[in-house]
PDB file of C-alpha atoms in Angstrom:
ATOM      1  CA  ALA A  29      67.554 -61.533 160.604  1.00 71.00           C
ATOM      2  CA  GLN A  30      64.202 -61.489 162.265  1.00 77.00           C
ATOM      3  CA  SER A  31      62.505 -64.504 163.145  1.00 85.00           C
ATOM      4  CA  VAL A  32      59.494 -65.922 165.064  1.00 90.00           C
ATOM      5  CA  THR A  33      58.917 -69.062 167.097  1.00 94.00           C
ATOM      6  CA  GLN A  34      55.657 -70.697 167.623  1.00 95.00           C
ATOM      7  CA  LEU A  35      55.375 -72.835 170.621  1.00 92.00           C
ATOM      8  CA  GLY A  36      53.268 -76.012 170.208  1.00 92.00           C
ATOM      9  CA  SER A  37      52.568 -77.374 166.681  1.00 93.00           C
ATOM     10  CA  HIS A  38      49.259 -78.575 167.838  1.00 96.00           C
ATOM     11  CA  VAL A  39      46.855 -77.180 170.272  1.00 97.00           C
ATOM     12  CA  SER A  40      43.398 -78.672 171.364  1.00 97.00           C
ATOM     13  CA  VAL A  41      40.761 -76.670 173.179  1.00 97.00           C
ATOM     14  CA  SER A  42      37.082 -77.460 173.947  1.00 97.00           C
ATOM     15  CA  GLU A  43      34.416 -75.386 172.382  1.00 97.00           C
ATOM     16  CA  GLY A  44      33.759 -72.238 174.361  1.00 97.00           C
ATOM     17  CA  ALA A  45      37.210 -72.268 176.090  1.00 98.00           C
ATOM     18  CA  LEU A  46      39.928 -69.824 175.847  1.00 98.00           C
ATOM     19  CA  VAL A  47      42.266 -70.136 172.831  1.00 98.00           C
ATOM     20  CA  LEU A  48      45.932 -69.186 173.410  1.00 98.00           C
ATOM     21  CA  LEU A  49      48.542 -69.670 170.620  1.00 98.00           C
ATOM     22  CA  ARG A  50      52.091 -68.558 171.350  1.00 97.00           C
ATOM     23  CA  CYS A  51      54.494 -66.555 169.369  1.00 96.00           C
ATOM     24  CA  ASN A  52      57.886 -65.074 170.337  1.00 94.00           C
ATOM     25  CA  TYR A  53      59.962 -62.854 168.096  1.00 90.00           C
ATOM     26  CA  SER A  54      63.764 -62.391 167.895  1.00 85.00           C
ATOM     27  CA  SER A  55      65.371 -59.908 170.299  1.00 60.00           C
ATOM     28  CA  SER A  56      65.205 -56.834 168.130  1.00 73.00           C
ATOM     29  CA  VAL A  57      61.838 -55.143 167.978  1.00 68.00           C
ATOM     30  CA  PRO A  58      60.304 -55.787 164.598  1.00 70.00           C
ATOM     31  CA  PRO A  59      58.354 -53.075 162.706  1.00 70.00           C
ATOM     32  CA  TYR A  60      55.512 -55.367 162.106  1.00 85.00           C
ATOM     33  CA  LEU A  61      54.168 -58.620 163.413  1.00 90.00           C
ATOM     34  CA  PHE A  62      51.231 -60.531 162.025  1.00 93.00           C
ATOM     35  CA  TRP A  63      49.000 -63.580 162.634  1.00 96.00           C
ATOM     36  CA  TYR A  64      47.596 -65.402 159.570  1.00 97.00           C
ATOM     37  CA  VAL A  65      45.064 -68.268 159.554  1.00 97.00           C
ATOM     38  CA  GLN A  66      44.947 -71.097 157.008  1.00 96.00           C
ATOM     39  CA  TYR A  67      41.979 -73.383 156.452  1.00 93.00           C
ATOM     40  CA  PRO A  68      42.734 -76.844 154.809  1.00 88.00           C
ATOM     41  CA  ASN A  69      43.948 -76.685 151.333  1.00 84.00           C
ATOM     42  CA  GLN A  70      43.609 -72.838 151.057  1.00 89.00           C
ATOM     43  CA  GLY A  71      45.771 -69.835 151.089  1.00 91.00           C
ATOM     44  CA  LEU A  72      46.536 -67.789 154.234  1.00 94.00           C
ATOM     45  CA  GLN A  73      44.410 -64.959 155.432  1.00 94.00           C
ATOM     46  CA  LEU A  74      45.561 -62.072 157.581  1.00 94.00           C
ATOM     47  CA  LEU A  75      44.026 -62.130 161.150  1.00 96.00           C
ATOM     48  CA  LEU A  76      45.605 -59.195 162.639  1.00 94.00           C
ATOM     49  CA  LYS A  77      48.707 -57.013 162.426  1.00 91.00           C
ATOM     50  CA  TYR A  78      50.840 -55.232 164.917  1.00 89.00           C
ATOM     51  CA  THR A  79      52.311 -51.832 163.806  1.00 82.00           C
ATOM     52  CA  SER A  80      53.509 -50.315 166.983  1.00 76.00           C
ATOM     53  CA  ALA A  81      50.346 -48.027 167.157  1.00 74.00           C
ATOM     54  CA  ALA A  82      48.883 -50.178 169.997  1.00 82.00           C
ATOM     55  CA  THR A  83      50.178 -52.977 171.971  1.00 87.00           C
ATOM     56  CA  LEU A  84      46.824 -54.695 171.989  1.00 93.00           C
ATOM     57  CA  VAL A  85      45.649 -55.506 168.458  1.00 94.00           C
ATOM     58  CA  LYS A  86      42.074 -56.700 167.603  1.00 95.00           C
ATOM     59  CA  GLY A  87      41.569 -58.792 164.527  1.00 94.00           C
ATOM     60  CA  ILE A  88      38.828 -60.719 162.543  1.00 93.00           C
ATOM     61  CA  ASN A  89      36.702 -63.469 164.087  1.00 93.00           C
ATOM     62  CA  GLY A  90      37.126 -62.173 167.578  1.00 96.00           C
ATOM     63  CA  PHE A  91      40.854 -62.761 167.741  1.00 97.00           C
ATOM     64  CA  GLU A  92      43.355 -60.429 169.449  1.00 97.00           C
ATOM     65  CA  ALA A  93      47.049 -60.354 170.257  1.00 97.00           C
ATOM     66  CA  GLU A  94      49.104 -58.360 172.512  1.00 94.00           C
ATOM     67  CA  PHE A  95      52.616 -57.202 171.897  1.00 92.00           C
ATOM     68  CA  LYS A  96      54.830 -57.500 174.991  1.00 91.00           C
ATOM     69  CA  LYS A  97      58.334 -56.189 174.394  1.00 87.00           C
ATOM     70  CA  SER A  98      59.508 -57.401 177.777  1.00 87.00           C
ATOM     71  CA  GLU A  99      58.692 -60.956 176.948  1.00 90.00           C
ATOM     72  CA  THR A 100      59.423 -60.689 173.117  1.00 89.00           C
ATOM     73  CA  SER A 101      55.918 -62.237 172.636  1.00 92.00           C
ATOM     74  CA  PHE A 102      52.890 -61.696 170.408  1.00 94.00           C
ATOM     75  CA  HIS A 103      50.532 -64.299 171.503  1.00 97.00           C
ATOM     76  CA  LEU A 104      47.142 -64.749 169.881  1.00 98.00           C
ATOM     77  CA  THR A 105      44.026 -65.241 172.010  1.00 98.00           C
ATOM     78  CA  LYS A 106      40.231 -65.654 171.671  1.00 98.00           C
ATOM     79  CA  PRO A 107      37.954 -65.782 174.816  1.00 97.00           C
ATOM     80  CA  SER A 108      35.661 -68.476 173.499  1.00 97.00           C
ATOM     81  CA  ALA A 109      36.649 -71.037 170.844  1.00 97.00           C
ATOM     82  CA  HIS A 110      34.169 -71.955 168.037  1.00 97.00           C
ATOM     83  CA  MET A 111      34.295 -75.068 165.832  1.00 96.00           C
ATOM     84  CA  SER A 112      34.917 -72.774 162.844  1.00 95.00           C
ATOM     85  CA  ASP A 113      38.230 -71.689 164.417  1.00 96.00           C
ATOM     86  CA  ALA A 114      39.814 -74.997 163.715  1.00 97.00           C
ATOM     87  CA  ALA A 115      42.591 -74.139 161.326  1.00 96.00           C
ATOM     88  CA  GLU A 116      46.378 -73.534 161.231  1.00 96.00           C
ATOM     89  CA  TYR A 117      47.671 -70.341 162.469  1.00 97.00           C
ATOM     90  CA  PHE A 118      50.906 -68.711 161.581  1.00 96.00           C
ATOM     91  CA  CYS A 119      52.875 -65.881 163.282  1.00 95.00           C
ATOM     92  CA  ALA A 120      55.035 -63.802 160.884  1.00 93.00           C
ATOM     93  CA  VAL A 121      57.443 -60.986 160.945  1.00 89.00           C
ATOM     94  CA  ILE A 122      58.572 -58.565 158.272  1.00 83.00           C
ATOM     95  CA  GLU A 123      62.393 -58.102 157.571  1.00 71.00           C
ATOM     96  CA  GLY A 124      64.816 -57.189 154.887  1.00 58.00           C
ATOM     97  CA  GLY A 125      63.984 -53.529 154.469  1.00 64.00           C
ATOM     98  CA  TYR A 126      60.214 -54.364 154.521  1.00 62.00           C
ATOM     99  CA  GLN A 127      60.716 -56.768 151.587  1.00 71.00           C
ATOM    100  CA  LYS A 128      60.535 -60.201 153.201  1.00 79.00           C
ATOM    101  CA  VAL A 129      57.971 -61.785 155.437  1.00 86.00           C
ATOM    102  CA  THR A 130      59.129 -64.684 157.632  1.00 87.00           C
ATOM    103  CA  PHE A 131      56.711 -67.191 158.926  1.00 91.00           C
ATOM    104  CA  GLY A 132      56.788 -69.369 162.068  1.00 92.00           C
ATOM    105  CA  THR A 133      56.285 -73.137 161.696  1.00 93.00           C
ATOM    106  CA  GLY A 134      52.493 -72.875 162.491  1.00 95.00           C
ATOM    107  CA  THR A 135      50.090 -74.112 165.118  1.00 96.00           C
ATOM    108  CA  LYS A 136      47.164 -76.357 164.296  1.00 96.00           C
ATOM    109  CA  LEU A 137      44.182 -75.686 166.450  1.00 97.00           C
ATOM    110  CA  GLN A 138      41.745 -78.415 167.073  1.00 97.00           C
ATOM    111  CA  VAL A 139      38.394 -77.498 168.644  1.00 97.00           C
ATOM    112  CA  ILE A 140      36.561 -80.367 170.522  1.00 97.00           C
ATOM    113  CA  PRO A 141      32.758 -80.262 170.693  1.00 95.00           C
TER     114      PRO A 141
ATOM    115  CA  ASP B   8      36.859 -59.241 142.518  1.00 67.00           C
ATOM    116  CA  GLY B   9      40.349 -58.552 142.962  1.00 73.00           C
ATOM    117  CA  GLY B  10      42.718 -61.354 144.014  1.00 93.00           C
ATOM    118  CA  ILE B  11      45.354 -63.872 143.215  1.00 96.00           C
ATOM    119  CA  THR B  12      44.759 -66.766 141.011  1.00 96.00           C
ATOM    120  CA  GLN B  13      46.898 -69.849 140.998  1.00 97.00           C
ATOM    121  CA  SER B  14      46.705 -72.682 138.634  1.00 96.00           C
ATOM    122  CA  PRO B  15      46.534 -75.537 138.546  1.00 96.00           C
ATOM    123  CA  LYS B  16      45.206 -76.460 141.938  1.00 95.00           C
ATOM    124  CA  TYR B  17      46.514 -80.014 141.744  1.00 95.00           C
ATOM    125  CA  LEU B  18      49.375 -81.183 139.505  1.00 94.00           C
ATOM    126  CA  PHE B  19      51.152 -84.544 139.199  1.00 93.00           C
ATOM    127  CA  ARG B  20      54.549 -84.756 137.562  1.00 90.00           C
ATOM    128  CA  LYS B  21      56.978 -87.588 136.785  1.00 90.00           C
ATOM    129  CA  GLU B  22      60.583 -87.361 138.022  1.00 88.00           C
ATOM    130  CA  GLY B  23      62.894 -85.519 135.695  1.00 87.00           C
ATOM    131  CA  GLN B  24      60.202 -83.278 134.346  1.00 91.00           C
ATOM    132  CA  ASN B  25      60.008 -79.521 134.727  1.00 93.00           C
ATOM    133  CA  VAL B  26      56.639 -78.035 135.579  1.00 95.00           C
ATOM    134  CA  THR B  27      55.379 -74.308 135.743  1.00 96.00           C
ATOM    135  CA  LEU B  28      52.864 -73.029 138.202  1.00 97.00           C
ATOM    136  CA  SER B  29      51.043 -70.048 137.304  1.00 98.00           C
ATOM    137  CA  CYS B  30      50.302 -67.049 139.499  1.00 98.00           C
ATOM    138  CA  GLU B  31      48.221 -63.979 138.264  1.00 98.00           C
ATOM    139  CA  GLN B  32      47.062 -61.019 140.393  1.00 97.00           C
ATOM    140  CA  ASN B  33      44.790 -58.157 139.516  1.00 96.00           C
ATOM    141  CA  LEU B  34      45.418 -56.215 142.742  1.00 94.00           C
ATOM    142  CA  ASN B  35      47.862 -53.799 141.079  1.00 93.00           C
ATOM    143  CA  HIS B  36      50.377 -54.910 143.700  1.00 92.00           C
ATOM    144  CA  ASP B  37      54.116 -54.342 142.914  1.00 92.00           C
ATOM    145  CA  ALA B  38      55.553 -57.271 144.949  1.00 92.00           C
ATOM    146  CA  MET B  39      54.990 -60.902 144.510  1.00 94.00           C
ATOM    147  CA  TYR B  40      56.199 -63.958 146.165  1.00 95.00           C
ATOM    148  CA  TRP B  41      56.390 -67.792 146.093  1.00 97.00           C
ATOM    149  CA  TYR B  42      56.422 -69.890 149.301  1.00 96.00           C
ATOM    150  CA  ARG B  43      56.701 -73.589 149.725  1.00 97.00           C
ATOM    151  CA  GLN B  44      54.781 -75.251 152.493  1.00 95.00           C
ATOM    152  CA  ASP B  45      55.534 -78.604 154.032  1.00 92.00           C
ATOM    153  CA  PRO B  46      53.958 -80.111 157.176  1.00 85.00           C
ATOM    154  CA  GLY B  47      55.574 -78.892 160.234  1.00 82.00           C
ATOM    155  CA  GLN B  48      57.948 -76.490 158.514  1.00 85.00           C
ATOM    156  CA  GLY B  49      55.701 -73.532 157.901  1.00 89.00           C
ATOM    157  CA  LEU B  50      56.096 -71.395 154.768  1.00 92.00           C
ATOM    158  CA  ARG B  51      59.524 -70.927 153.282  1.00 93.00           C
ATOM    159  CA  LEU B  52      60.275 -68.290 150.677  1.00 92.00           C
ATOM    160  CA  ILE B  53      61.544 -69.402 147.328  1.00 96.00           C
ATOM    161  CA  TYR B  54      61.630 -66.170 145.315  1.00 96.00           C
ATOM    162  CA  TYR B  55      60.250 -62.741 145.532  1.00 93.00           C
ATOM    163  CA  SER B  56      59.951 -59.777 143.130  1.00 94.00           C
ATOM    164  CA  GLN B  57      59.574 -56.216 144.097  1.00 90.00           C
ATOM    165  CA  ILE B  58      59.234 -54.864 140.523  1.00 91.00           C
ATOM    166  CA  VAL B  59      58.870 -55.941 136.938  1.00 94.00           C
ATOM    167  CA  ASN B  60      61.900 -57.687 135.368  1.00 95.00           C
ATOM    168  CA  ASP B  61      63.585 -58.027 138.879  1.00 94.00           C
ATOM    169  CA  PHE B  62      63.404 -60.820 141.321  1.00 95.00           C
ATOM    170  CA  GLN B  63      65.543 -62.183 144.323  1.00 93.00           C
ATOM    171  CA  LYS B  64      66.235 -65.471 145.769  1.00 95.00           C
ATOM    172  CA  GLY B  65      64.667 -66.495 148.851  1.00 92.00           C
ATOM    173  CA  ASP B  66      65.784 -69.013 151.392  1.00 91.00           C
ATOM    174  CA  ILE B  67      65.279 -72.069 149.372  1.00 95.00           C
ATOM    175  CA  ALA B  68      65.753 -71.087 145.602  1.00 96.00           C
ATOM    176  CA  GLU B  69      67.788 -74.108 144.440  1.00 96.00           C
ATOM    177  CA  GLY B  70      65.879 -76.046 141.804  1.00 96.00           C
ATOM    178  CA  TYR B  71      63.418 -73.267 140.970  1.00 97.00           C
ATOM    179  CA  SER B  72      63.223 -70.513 138.631  1.00 97.00           C
ATOM    180  CA  VAL B  73      60.875 -67.496 138.003  1.00 98.00           C
ATOM    181  CA  SER B  74      60.249 -64.654 135.658  1.00 97.00           C
ATOM    182  CA  ARG B  75      58.509 -61.347 136.239  1.00 97.00           C
ATOM    183  CA  GLU B  76      57.751 -59.984 132.617  1.00 97.00           C
ATOM    184  CA  LYS B  77      54.429 -58.392 133.615  1.00 96.00           C
ATOM    185  CA  LYS B  78      53.306 -56.793 136.854  1.00 96.00           C
ATOM    186  CA  GLU B  79      50.346 -59.078 136.956  1.00 97.00           C
ATOM    187  CA  SER B  80      52.152 -62.461 136.578  1.00 98.00           C
ATOM    188  CA  PHE B  81      54.964 -64.338 138.471  1.00 98.00           C
ATOM    189  CA  PRO B  82      55.330 -67.899 137.196  1.00 98.00           C
ATOM    190  CA  LEU B  83      57.333 -70.430 139.117  1.00 98.00           C
ATOM    191  CA  THR B  84      59.083 -73.182 137.285  1.00 97.00           C
ATOM    192  CA  VAL B  85      59.911 -76.315 139.358  1.00 96.00           C
ATOM    193  CA  THR B  86      62.879 -77.910 137.654  1.00 93.00           C
ATOM    194  CA  SER B  87      64.196 -81.422 137.698  1.00 88.00           C
ATOM    195  CA  ALA B  88      67.057 -80.182 139.860  1.00 87.00           C
ATOM    196  CA  GLN B  89      64.633 -79.738 142.693  1.00 88.00           C
ATOM    197  CA  LYS B  90      65.253 -82.990 144.885  1.00 88.00           C
ATOM    198  CA  ASN B  91      62.167 -83.008 146.736  1.00 90.00           C
ATOM    199  CA  PRO B  92      59.415 -81.049 144.905  1.00 93.00           C
ATOM    200  CA  THR B  93      56.310 -82.575 146.334  1.00 94.00           C
ATOM    201  CA  ALA B  94      54.766 -79.826 148.347  1.00 95.00           C
ATOM    202  CA  PHE B  95      52.031 -77.120 148.594  1.00 95.00           C
ATOM    203  CA  TYR B  96      53.061 -74.008 146.722  1.00 97.00           C
ATOM    204  CA  LEU B  97      51.537 -70.539 147.637  1.00 96.00           C
ATOM    205  CA  CYS B  98      51.852 -67.457 145.677  1.00 97.00           C
ATOM    206  CA  ALA B  99      51.377 -64.057 147.349  1.00 95.00           C
ATOM    207  CA  SER B 100      51.490 -60.286 146.652  1.00 94.00           C
ATOM    208  CA  SER B 101      51.828 -57.010 148.470  1.00 91.00           C
ATOM    209  CA  LEU B 102      51.857 -53.418 147.806  1.00 86.00           C
ATOM    210  CA  GLY B 103      55.644 -53.139 147.630  1.00 77.00           C
ATOM    211  CA  GLN B 104      57.714 -50.230 146.253  1.00 64.00           C
ATOM    212  CA  GLY B 105      57.998 -48.324 149.422  1.00 65.00           C
ATOM    213  CA  ARG B 106      54.326 -48.776 150.331  1.00 64.00           C
ATOM    214  CA  ASN B 107      54.816 -52.226 151.805  1.00 63.00           C
ATOM    215  CA  THR B 108      53.326 -52.769 155.190  1.00 71.00           C
ATOM    216  CA  GLY B 109      54.075 -56.609 155.140  1.00 74.00           C
ATOM    217  CA  GLU B 110      50.488 -57.685 154.550  1.00 87.00           C
ATOM    218  CA  LEU B 111      50.432 -60.383 152.140  1.00 92.00           C
ATOM    219  CA  PHE B 112      47.574 -61.486 149.954  1.00 94.00           C
ATOM    220  CA  PHE B 113      47.719 -65.234 149.060  1.00 95.00           C
ATOM    221  CA  GLY B 114      46.309 -67.382 146.339  1.00 96.00           C
ATOM    222  CA  GLU B 115      44.600 -70.783 147.032  1.00 95.00           C
ATOM    223  CA  GLY B 116      47.705 -72.773 146.357  1.00 95.00           C
ATOM    224  CA  SER B 117      48.904 -75.355 144.045  1.00 96.00           C
ATOM    225  CA  ARG B 118      49.633 -78.853 145.270  1.00 95.00           C
ATOM    226  CA  LEU B 119      52.355 -80.594 143.258  1.00 95.00           C
ATOM    227  CA  THR B 120      52.984 -84.369 143.717  1.00 94.00           C
ATOM    228  CA  VAL B 121      55.903 -86.119 141.914  1.00 90.00           C
ATOM    229  CA  LEU B 122      55.089 -89.690 141.022  1.00 85.00           C
TER     230      LEU B 122
END
């Protein structure tokens, strides 16, 4: 079964600093990888999706992620953090004949003014 | 606007009571899902349905039941058999039926607290 691992349950960055949230997938190459964002007491919203068309994927709100097969990674980055980026971020993978999406345990991003 | 509506947003239940969480979508999606969210554990799949009148257990189905009588609706019942039901419950949908790209559309969630 496919799985993803998120390193770091909490990450703090200063406003304007680089954001790096880590995600590693299981050894077999998944068809799709995702990053979702969740603001407090809300549902999740898709940030970006990897579909094998391009290894560097650009998403909403200035976020992007790079698929690296050699490192089995799909880390999320943003060059300059904004206060509004404070939220919880989830990496996810599709499996089960495209029927099931499995989520990582999430990383809470704190942005310090 | 198309989307997913979950109700109620907050729900309190006494131990031993069953409770049903509503999930309705007007996106014309075939597939619907229920996830449970607990702090530090991410989202765990309870049940999912790819088509009307059919559903499959997810990773933590014990103590829960669902039905899919209509394409638009996928209610979740938390039964008294669920040992630790206090959690945030999220309903989601996707295109499904061979069109699935994995992108999920989520409702706003229902927070269940057992007193």
